[in-house]
């Protein structure tokens, strides 16, 4: 049952102001609709939306533990099949980045490999935020977290982000996509696409976190967009293992545009050398996915100055 | 039998988070609104409603003053104003 | 109808007759034949169920947590390391009051690694809130699975049940058993109708975050329900006897204890061996008996107190240890006699000079599948003297202890 204004993830939850994950969670369930059952791993979303006796959820929702939502969802899916009710019910298994790519990866891989008709969602705020911003497998390179702190001898997280979308693709899923809270309509478009397909699906949604990324709560939307516009978070879609769509960028912004608003990257902004290393990550994505929008010579964008003869 | 502890759907609204606002709140100017609904889509508190141009509004009982509606509004028709302003 | 079956097959038959809609399976010796049996039945169309081959025991338990939460009767089985890997989920299932039924084919705990029988696995989760029953033989294992669904799914109970059967001894042993008809089981076991479930027409939030203002009552309620289970299990046993014609189940079983001077207390398949020793010692005029604990959780303290209060000497024979303390069942039986009279639990006080107090001794036996022979039991009988023994290992090999790294 929905809130008066029709949302299936309602007001009154205790997420921090400007929480990207709260934005994305509502966009997802508003699309999948009332015939949805959600299995949710432990994490920020679970904690800030279901403090007993209150719940923000308007659909049947279950949290068991930190790493078993994928298995719980599998049990729900086969139970619905047994009851003959799977056809008109969407089953979602969702977690944060740690709950998906670290502690929950084994159960998720099992669920994917078994081919359950389940949409798995990862809300990627790039660290364990509920426990206080500790590093996860999806924490970006050289990010400051409470367990990869900046110090005389440390430049923050020494490892690059675990390639979770590629891991999903390697499981032969019917659909894999990345999305971002900076593109709310794109999230809903991809959710709609995913639930129209039978079989295991994975959507990873980049969700800025004012608390953990140490940015102003008003910038969640803008920072989400900047991550994409700098090439640091490519928005892609894979169908049955093939890359079928990439969000092209007409104008690629330098990574500083994205880094400068965030306290977790403060140490990078003060070092051109470190900025170069982050730019290299962006350049790799740009090159690999062909993020740069190729403007055809004839359809040149009108330029103010006269082109040289 | 007592237990297990289950919560009913959409009961979080008992928790009025509007009290979280400290210094600013959104003011829907309702002048240039084109009803694109981006404010509805981006509100983390699911508390922006409206159905036609210049009718959108947030529920101050829940709005935490994060400011993303103002940031996303393509027509700059939402301004962040001091909490005290009427 | 009567069939010669391997224990695992007999359990698979019992499970099939209970018609669970979801079975999750992960292999671990010695329970695997059970889920293999179910898989074969499904493959041949003899049993319709959603069979989920999971990637770990943690997921085996989580899958049936999800399916029972969706309102579908389910089954899984595990042993030893598998039970410990899923222990987090085991506690979670009981806390969420989901009547999951699971076989634990009891097996030793690593390290050292050992695939043979003892009770150390089930004992480790005795505080989880699960109802735990132990089968002495294959017929009991079969029957207890049917009773487990009846007990766990009772609307006033709604708790998971673990049916323990000794690894290899029962899972791989062969026995002629009566396999009930579907009609018998259907008359005894109604379809599962959940009090609460994940239902799009009645959305609820399961597994919320619960703060100190609300948490304690949920745990207290489970404990109180276990007291109701103590009352229900004997009734289920009687009803089972009416339908199936045999007295399987209940809390405890006294074997020739009425006039006994010495009683051995035990759980599981060793009780068969003890009964043979009781009979042979009785034939030589020795007044000895066996008290078999069938229901280990809830712990039947009152029933045990009533059964043993007039017995001079009691030996608790245990296939488990609590490293660093007295053995688990010994501790609980002694405590069954330590409460003042009439306080709900039984009363005893050996040290407080209560006149009705057996001398209660504790023996550890058969760890890691070490063979328990007639002589082992006789050794226990011999050791029972006027002074209580707290912890003696039967058939220990001191020479092995001489080896040093």
Short mmCIF file of C-alpha atoms in Angstrom, two decimals, chain A residues 1-5 7-19 22-23 26-27 49-50 52-59 181 184-185 188 216-222, chain B residues 2 4-17 20 24 36 38-49 59 62 64-73 80:
data_model
loop_
_atom_site.label_atom_id
_atom_site.label_comp_id
_atom_site.label_asym_id
_atom_site.label_seq_id
_atom_site.Cartn_x
_atom_site.Cartn_y
_atom_site.Cartn_z
CA UNK A 1 0.00 0.00 0.00
CA UNK A 2 1.42 3.38 -0.93
CA UNK A 3 1.67 6.71 0.85
CA UNK A 4 -1.01 9.25 -0.01
CA UNK A 5 1.23 10.80 -2.62
CA UNK A 7 5.17 6.53 -3.14
CA UNK A 8 5.92 2.99 -2.00
CA UNK A 9 8.91 4.24 -0.01
CA UNK A 10 7.49 6.94 2.16
CA UNK A 11 8.41 9.93 4.26
CA UNK A 12 9.64 9.80 7.84
CA UNK A 13 12.67 7.58 7.40
CA UNK A 14 15.80 8.72 9.16
CA UNK A 15 18.29 8.97 6.28
CA UNK A 16 20.67 11.93 6.43
CA UNK A 17 19.43 15.02 4.59
CA UNK A 18 20.30 14.68 0.90
CA UNK A 19 20.82 10.89 1.04
CA UNK A 22 16.94 7.23 -0.19
CA UNK A 23 16.37 8.91 -3.56
CA UNK A 26 12.18 5.21 -3.83
CA UNK A 27 12.74 5.54 -7.57
CA UNK A 49 13.83 2.80 6.86
CA UNK A 50 12.69 0.09 9.29
CA UNK A 52 10.52 -0.77 14.67
CA UNK A 53 7.62 -0.16 14.97
CA UNK A 54 7.81 2.12 11.93
CA UNK A 55 8.58 1.24 8.32
CA UNK A 56 8.95 3.44 5.26
CA UNK A 57 8.17 0.51 2.96
CA UNK A 58 4.83 0.16 1.23
CA UNK A 59 5.61 -3.30 -0.18
CA UNK A 181 21.06 9.32 -8.45
CA UNK A 184 16.70 9.85 -11.70
CA UNK A 185 14.74 9.28 -14.91
CA UNK A 188 13.51 4.45 -13.63
CA UNK A 216 26.99 19.59 1.18
CA UNK A 217 23.59 17.86 1.31
CA UNK A 218 22.35 20.09 -1.51
CA UNK A 219 24.95 18.69 -3.93
CA UNK A 220 23.82 15.07 -4.02
CA UNK A 221 22.18 15.51 -7.42
CA UNK A 222 24.99 17.60 -8.91
CA UNK B 2 3.55 -12.42 20.88
CA UNK B 4 7.68 -11.80 15.71
CA UNK B 5 8.17 -8.07 15.48
CA UNK B 6 6.72 -6.92 12.18
CA UNK B 7 5.98 -3.37 11.12
CA UNK B 8 2.97 -2.27 9.12
CA UNK B 9 3.55 -0.64 5.77
CA UNK B 10 4.16 3.12 5.43
CA UNK B 11 4.21 3.80 9.16
CA UNK B 12 7.41 5.86 9.15
CA UNK B 13 5.30 8.94 8.47
CA UNK B 14 4.60 8.97 12.20
CA UNK B 15 8.17 10.29 12.47
CA UNK B 16 7.99 13.98 11.46
CA UNK B 17 11.52 14.69 10.17
CA UNK B 20 15.67 18.28 11.27
CA UNK B 24 17.24 26.69 5.21
CA UNK B 36 8.67 18.55 -15.14
CA UNK B 38 12.19 16.56 -11.31
CA UNK B 39 11.70 17.91 -7.78
CA UNK B 40 9.36 15.02 -7.06
CA UNK B 41 11.88 12.53 -8.45
CA UNK B 42 14.88 13.86 -6.53
CA UNK B 43 13.33 14.44 -3.08
CA UNK B 44 14.90 11.91 -0.70
CA UNK B 45 11.92 12.36 1.64
CA UNK B 46 9.25 11.64 -0.98
CA UNK B 47 7.45 14.73 0.27
CA UNK B 48 7.08 16.91 -2.85
CA UNK B 49 3.66 16.83 -4.45
CA UNK B 59 5.54 18.89 3.02
CA UNK B 62 9.01 15.92 6.49
CA UNK B 64 14.88 17.98 5.92
CA UNK B 65 15.99 21.09 4.01
CA UNK B 66 18.60 19.20 1.92
CA UNK B 67 18.13 21.50 -1.06
CA UNK B 68 18.26 19.00 -3.92
CA UNK B 69 14.87 20.10 -5.28
CA UNK B 70 16.28 23.61 -5.66
CA UNK B 71 19.43 22.20 -7.25
CA UNK B 72 17.58 20.12 -9.83
CA UNK B 73 14.81 22.56 -10.78
CA UNK B 80 16.41 27.87 -0.57
#
